[in-house]
PDB file of C-alpha atoms in Angstrom:
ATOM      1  CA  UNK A 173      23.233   6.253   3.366  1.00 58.00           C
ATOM      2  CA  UNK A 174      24.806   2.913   1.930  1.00 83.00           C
ATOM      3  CA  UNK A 175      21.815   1.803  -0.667  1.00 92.00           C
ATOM      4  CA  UNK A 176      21.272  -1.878  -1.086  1.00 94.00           C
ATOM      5  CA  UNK A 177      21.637  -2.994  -4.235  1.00 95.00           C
ATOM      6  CA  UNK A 178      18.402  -5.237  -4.690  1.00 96.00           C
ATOM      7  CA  UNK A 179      15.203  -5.584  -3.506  1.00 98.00           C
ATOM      8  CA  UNK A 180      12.755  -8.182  -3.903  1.00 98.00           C
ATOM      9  CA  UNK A 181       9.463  -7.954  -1.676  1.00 98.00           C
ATOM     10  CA  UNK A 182       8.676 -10.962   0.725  1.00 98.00           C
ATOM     11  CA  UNK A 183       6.632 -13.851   0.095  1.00 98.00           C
ATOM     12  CA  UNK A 184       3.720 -12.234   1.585  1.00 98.00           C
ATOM     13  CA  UNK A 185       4.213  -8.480   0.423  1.00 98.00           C
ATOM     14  CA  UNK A 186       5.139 -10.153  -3.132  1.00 98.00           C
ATOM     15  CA  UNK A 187       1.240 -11.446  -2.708  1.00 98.00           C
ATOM     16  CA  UNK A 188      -0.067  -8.285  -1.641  1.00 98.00           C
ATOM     17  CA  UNK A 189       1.594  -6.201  -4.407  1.00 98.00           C
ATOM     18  CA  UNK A 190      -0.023  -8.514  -6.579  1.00 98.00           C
ATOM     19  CA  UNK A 191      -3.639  -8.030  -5.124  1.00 98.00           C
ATOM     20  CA  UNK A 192      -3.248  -4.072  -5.548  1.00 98.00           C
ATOM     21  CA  UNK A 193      -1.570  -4.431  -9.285  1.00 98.00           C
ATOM     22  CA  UNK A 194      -5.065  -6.598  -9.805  1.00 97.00           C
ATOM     23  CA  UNK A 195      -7.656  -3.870  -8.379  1.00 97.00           C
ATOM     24  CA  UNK A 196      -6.410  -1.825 -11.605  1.00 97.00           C
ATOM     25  CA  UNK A 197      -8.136  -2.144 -14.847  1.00 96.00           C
ATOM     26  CA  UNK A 198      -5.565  -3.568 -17.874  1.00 94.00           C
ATOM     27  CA  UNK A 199      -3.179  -0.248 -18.912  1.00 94.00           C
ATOM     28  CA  UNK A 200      -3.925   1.376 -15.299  1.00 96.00           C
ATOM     29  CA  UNK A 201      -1.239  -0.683 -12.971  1.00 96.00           C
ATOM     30  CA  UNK A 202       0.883   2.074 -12.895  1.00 97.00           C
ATOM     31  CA  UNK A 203      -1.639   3.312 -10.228  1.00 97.00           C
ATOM     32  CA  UNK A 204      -0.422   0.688  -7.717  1.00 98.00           C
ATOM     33  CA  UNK A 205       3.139   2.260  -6.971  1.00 98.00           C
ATOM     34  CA  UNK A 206       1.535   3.997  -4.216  1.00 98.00           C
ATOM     35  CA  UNK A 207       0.580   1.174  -1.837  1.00 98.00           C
ATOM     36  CA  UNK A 208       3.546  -0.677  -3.164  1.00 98.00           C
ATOM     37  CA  UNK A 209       6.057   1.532  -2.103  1.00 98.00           C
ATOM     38  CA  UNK A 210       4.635   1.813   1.079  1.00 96.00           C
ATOM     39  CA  UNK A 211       4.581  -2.268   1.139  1.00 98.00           C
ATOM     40  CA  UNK A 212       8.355  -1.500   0.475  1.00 98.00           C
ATOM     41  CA  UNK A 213       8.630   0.642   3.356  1.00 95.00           C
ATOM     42  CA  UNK A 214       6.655  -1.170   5.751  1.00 93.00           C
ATOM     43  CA  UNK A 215       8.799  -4.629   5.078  1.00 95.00           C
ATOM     44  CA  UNK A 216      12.486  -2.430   4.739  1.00 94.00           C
ATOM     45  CA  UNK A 217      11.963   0.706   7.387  1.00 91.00           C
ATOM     46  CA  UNK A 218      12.295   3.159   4.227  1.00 94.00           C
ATOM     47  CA  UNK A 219      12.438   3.002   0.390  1.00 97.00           C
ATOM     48  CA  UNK A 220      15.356   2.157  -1.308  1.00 97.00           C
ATOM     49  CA  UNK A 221      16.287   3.139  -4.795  1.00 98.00           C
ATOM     50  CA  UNK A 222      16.607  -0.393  -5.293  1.00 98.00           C
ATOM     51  CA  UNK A 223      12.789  -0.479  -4.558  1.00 98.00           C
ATOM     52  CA  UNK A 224      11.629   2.520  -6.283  1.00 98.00           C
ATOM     53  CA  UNK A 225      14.181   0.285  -9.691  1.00 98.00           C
ATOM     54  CA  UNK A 226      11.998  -2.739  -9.026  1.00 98.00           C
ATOM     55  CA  UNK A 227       8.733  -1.949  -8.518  1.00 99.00           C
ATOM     56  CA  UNK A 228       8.629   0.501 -11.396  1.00 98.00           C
ATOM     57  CA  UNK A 229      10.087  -2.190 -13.450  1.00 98.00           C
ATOM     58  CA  UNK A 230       7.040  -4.536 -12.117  1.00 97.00           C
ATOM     59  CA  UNK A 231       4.600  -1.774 -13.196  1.00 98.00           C
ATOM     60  CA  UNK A 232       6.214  -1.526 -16.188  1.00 97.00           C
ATOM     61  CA  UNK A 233       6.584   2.029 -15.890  1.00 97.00           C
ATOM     62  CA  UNK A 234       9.941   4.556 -16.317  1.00 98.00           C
ATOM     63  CA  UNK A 235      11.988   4.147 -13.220  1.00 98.00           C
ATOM     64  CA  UNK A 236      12.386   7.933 -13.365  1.00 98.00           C
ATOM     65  CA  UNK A 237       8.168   8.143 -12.891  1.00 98.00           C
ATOM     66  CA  UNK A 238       9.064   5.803  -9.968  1.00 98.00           C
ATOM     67  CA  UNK A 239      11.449   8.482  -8.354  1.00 97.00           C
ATOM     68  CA  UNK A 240       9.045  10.918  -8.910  1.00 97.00           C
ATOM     69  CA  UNK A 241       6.377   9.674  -6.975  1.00 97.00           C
ATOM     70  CA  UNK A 242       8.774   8.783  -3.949  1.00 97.00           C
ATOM     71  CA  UNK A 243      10.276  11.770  -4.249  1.00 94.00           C
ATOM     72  CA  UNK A 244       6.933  13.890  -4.205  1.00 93.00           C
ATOM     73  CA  UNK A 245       5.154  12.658  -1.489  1.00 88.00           C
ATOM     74  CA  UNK A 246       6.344  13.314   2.039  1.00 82.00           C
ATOM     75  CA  UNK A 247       5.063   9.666   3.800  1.00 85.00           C
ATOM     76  CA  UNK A 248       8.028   7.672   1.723  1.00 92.00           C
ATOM     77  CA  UNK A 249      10.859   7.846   4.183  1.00 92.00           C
ATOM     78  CA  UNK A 250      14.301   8.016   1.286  1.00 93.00           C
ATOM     79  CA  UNK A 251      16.963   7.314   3.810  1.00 91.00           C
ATOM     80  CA  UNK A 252      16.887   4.762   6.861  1.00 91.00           C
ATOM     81  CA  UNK A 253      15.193   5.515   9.825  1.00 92.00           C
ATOM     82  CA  UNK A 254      14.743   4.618  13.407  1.00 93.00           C
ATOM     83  CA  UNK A 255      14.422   1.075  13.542  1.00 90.00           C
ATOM     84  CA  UNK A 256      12.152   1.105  17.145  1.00 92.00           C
ATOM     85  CA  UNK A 257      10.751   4.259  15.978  1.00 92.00           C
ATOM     86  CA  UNK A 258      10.013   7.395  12.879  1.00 94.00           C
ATOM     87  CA  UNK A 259       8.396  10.369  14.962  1.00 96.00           C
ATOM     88  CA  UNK A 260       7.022  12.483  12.930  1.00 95.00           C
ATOM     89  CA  UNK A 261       5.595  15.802  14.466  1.00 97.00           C
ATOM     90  CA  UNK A 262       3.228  18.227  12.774  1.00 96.00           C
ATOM     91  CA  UNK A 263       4.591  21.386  12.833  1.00 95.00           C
ATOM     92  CA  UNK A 264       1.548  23.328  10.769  1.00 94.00           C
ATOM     93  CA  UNK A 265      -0.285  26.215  12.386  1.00 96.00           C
ATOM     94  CA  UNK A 266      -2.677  24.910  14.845  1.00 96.00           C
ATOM     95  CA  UNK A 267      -0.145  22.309  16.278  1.00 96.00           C
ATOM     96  CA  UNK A 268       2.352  24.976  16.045  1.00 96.00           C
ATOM     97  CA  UNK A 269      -0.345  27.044  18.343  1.00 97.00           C
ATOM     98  CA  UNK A 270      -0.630  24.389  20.851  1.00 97.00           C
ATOM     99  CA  UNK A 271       3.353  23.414  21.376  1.00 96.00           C
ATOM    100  CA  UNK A 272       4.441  21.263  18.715  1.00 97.00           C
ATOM    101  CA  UNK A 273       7.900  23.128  18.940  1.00 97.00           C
ATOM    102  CA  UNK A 274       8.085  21.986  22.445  1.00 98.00           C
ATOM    103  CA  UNK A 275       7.576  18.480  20.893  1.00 98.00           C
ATOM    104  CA  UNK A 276      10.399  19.084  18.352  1.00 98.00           C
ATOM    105  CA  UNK A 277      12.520  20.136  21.523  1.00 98.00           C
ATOM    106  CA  UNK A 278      11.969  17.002  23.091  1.00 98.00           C
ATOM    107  CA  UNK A 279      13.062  15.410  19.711  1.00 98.00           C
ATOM    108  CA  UNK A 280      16.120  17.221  19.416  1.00 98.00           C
ATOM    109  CA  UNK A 281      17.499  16.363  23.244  1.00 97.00           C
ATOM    110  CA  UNK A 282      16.164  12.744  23.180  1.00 97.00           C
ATOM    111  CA  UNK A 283      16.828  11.632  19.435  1.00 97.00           C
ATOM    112  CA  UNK A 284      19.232  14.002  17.462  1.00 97.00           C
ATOM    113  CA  UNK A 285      19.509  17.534  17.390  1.00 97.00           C
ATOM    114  CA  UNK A 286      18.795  17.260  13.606  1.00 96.00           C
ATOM    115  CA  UNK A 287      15.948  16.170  12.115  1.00 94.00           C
ATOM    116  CA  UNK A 288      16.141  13.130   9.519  1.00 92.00           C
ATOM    117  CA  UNK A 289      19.061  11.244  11.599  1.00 93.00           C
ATOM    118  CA  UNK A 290      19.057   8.671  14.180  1.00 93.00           C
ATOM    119  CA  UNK A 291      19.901   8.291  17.722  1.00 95.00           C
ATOM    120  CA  UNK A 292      23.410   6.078  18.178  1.00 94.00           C
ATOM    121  CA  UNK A 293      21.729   3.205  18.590  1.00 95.00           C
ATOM    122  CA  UNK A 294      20.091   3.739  14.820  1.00 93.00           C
ATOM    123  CA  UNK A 295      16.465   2.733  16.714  1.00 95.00           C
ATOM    124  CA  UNK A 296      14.790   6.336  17.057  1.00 96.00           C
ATOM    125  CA  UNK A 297      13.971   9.104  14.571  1.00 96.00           C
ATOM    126  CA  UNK A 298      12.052  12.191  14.058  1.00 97.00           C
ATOM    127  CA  UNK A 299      11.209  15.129  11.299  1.00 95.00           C
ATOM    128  CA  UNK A 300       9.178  18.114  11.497  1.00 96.00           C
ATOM    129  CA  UNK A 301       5.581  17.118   8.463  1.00 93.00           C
ATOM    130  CA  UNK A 302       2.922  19.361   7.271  1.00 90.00           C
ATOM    131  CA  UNK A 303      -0.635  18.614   8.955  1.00 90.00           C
ATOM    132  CA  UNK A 304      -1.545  14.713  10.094  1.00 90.00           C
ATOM    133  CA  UNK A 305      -4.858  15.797   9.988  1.00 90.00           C
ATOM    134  CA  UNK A 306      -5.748  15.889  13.508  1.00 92.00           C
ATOM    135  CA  UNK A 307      -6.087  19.570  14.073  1.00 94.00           C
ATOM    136  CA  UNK A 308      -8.611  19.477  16.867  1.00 95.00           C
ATOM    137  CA  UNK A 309      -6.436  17.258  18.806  1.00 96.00           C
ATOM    138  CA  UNK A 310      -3.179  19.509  18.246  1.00 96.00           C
ATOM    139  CA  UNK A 311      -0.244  18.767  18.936  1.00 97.00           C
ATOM    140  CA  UNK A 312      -0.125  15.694  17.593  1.00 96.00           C
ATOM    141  CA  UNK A 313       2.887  13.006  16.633  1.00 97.00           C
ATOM    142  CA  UNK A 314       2.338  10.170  14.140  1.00 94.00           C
ATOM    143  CA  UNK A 315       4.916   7.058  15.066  1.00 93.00           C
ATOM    144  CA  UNK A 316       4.862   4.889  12.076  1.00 82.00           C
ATOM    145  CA  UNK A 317       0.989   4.199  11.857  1.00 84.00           C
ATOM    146  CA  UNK A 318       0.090   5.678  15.124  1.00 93.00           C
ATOM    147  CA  UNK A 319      -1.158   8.707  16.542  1.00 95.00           C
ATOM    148  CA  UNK A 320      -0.430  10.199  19.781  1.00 97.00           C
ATOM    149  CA  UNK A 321      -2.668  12.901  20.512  1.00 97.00           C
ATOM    150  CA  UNK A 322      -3.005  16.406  22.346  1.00 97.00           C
ATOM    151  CA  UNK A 323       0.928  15.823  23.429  1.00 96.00           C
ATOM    152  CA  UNK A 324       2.591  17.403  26.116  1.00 97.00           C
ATOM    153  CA  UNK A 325       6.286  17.213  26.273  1.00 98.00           C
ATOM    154  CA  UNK A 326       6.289  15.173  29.464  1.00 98.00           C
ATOM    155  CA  UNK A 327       4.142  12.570  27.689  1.00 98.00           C
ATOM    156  CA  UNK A 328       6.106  12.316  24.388  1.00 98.00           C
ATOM    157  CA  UNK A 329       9.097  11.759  26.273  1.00 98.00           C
ATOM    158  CA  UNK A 330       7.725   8.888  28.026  1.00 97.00           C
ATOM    159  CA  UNK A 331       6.630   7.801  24.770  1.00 96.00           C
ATOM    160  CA  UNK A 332      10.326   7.736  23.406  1.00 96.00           C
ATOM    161  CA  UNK A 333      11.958   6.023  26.751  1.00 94.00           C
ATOM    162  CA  UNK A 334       9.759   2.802  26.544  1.00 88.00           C
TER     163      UNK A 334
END
């Protein structure tokens, strides 16, 4: 993927990074790259390395601690995704159990055969996640910040064609 070569945060995510950098006590900031990255994500569709540079550098933190975090945690999205839509679909045991592979299938012929790309258009997505927490309501599919619960096929595909 072609990596931008700055970032800077918007006027109003520049405010909110801020207000989370503040809820830390003096030598703790570094605990804030968590919600800001995900302010990253939410205002560029995924987090650049550009990103991960700057908001390390506002934490005043190693940009290498910065990768780390990104890198460990499954929620930051590292490379673009669809710009309409991210699907992703639990594929742990007890969605597993009730047809999440089905799910995937309708991923694969609707999307991309391959997870982590985009459909031509560059607005739809998907990847296979560990659990979303919604066991009881298995399968499950998390779009962004939504959840789409006890899925059938038929109804994730009418999901991805509106």
């Amino acid at each position: 993927s072609v990596q931008p070569a700055t970032f800077a945060f918007n006027e109003a995510n520049a405010a909110a990074a801020e207000q989370w950098i503040a809820k830390y006590p003096k030598g703790r900031e570094q605990s804030a790259i968590i919600p800001l990255l995900m302010i990253a994500q939410e205002q560029e569709g995924w987090v650049t390395k550009a990103a991960i540079e700057t908001i390390s550098d506002m934490l005043g933190m190693p940009r290498i601690r910065g990768l780390e975090v990104a890198t460990f945690y499954t929620q930051y999205q590292l490379n673009p995704v669809g710009t309409r839509a991210h699907i992703q679909v639990c594929g742990t045991t007890p969605c597993m159990l009730r047809g999440s592979e089905a799910l995937m299938d309708v991923c694969r012929s609707k999307i991309h055969h391959d997870q982590f790309h985009t459909n031509d258009k560059g607005t739809l997505s998907w990847e296979e996640v560990e659990c979303l927490g919604a066991c009881v309501n298995a399968p499950m599919v998390m779009i962004f910040k939504d959840t789409f619960e006890d899925l059938t096929p038929e109804r994730l595909a009418e999901i991805i064609d509106l």
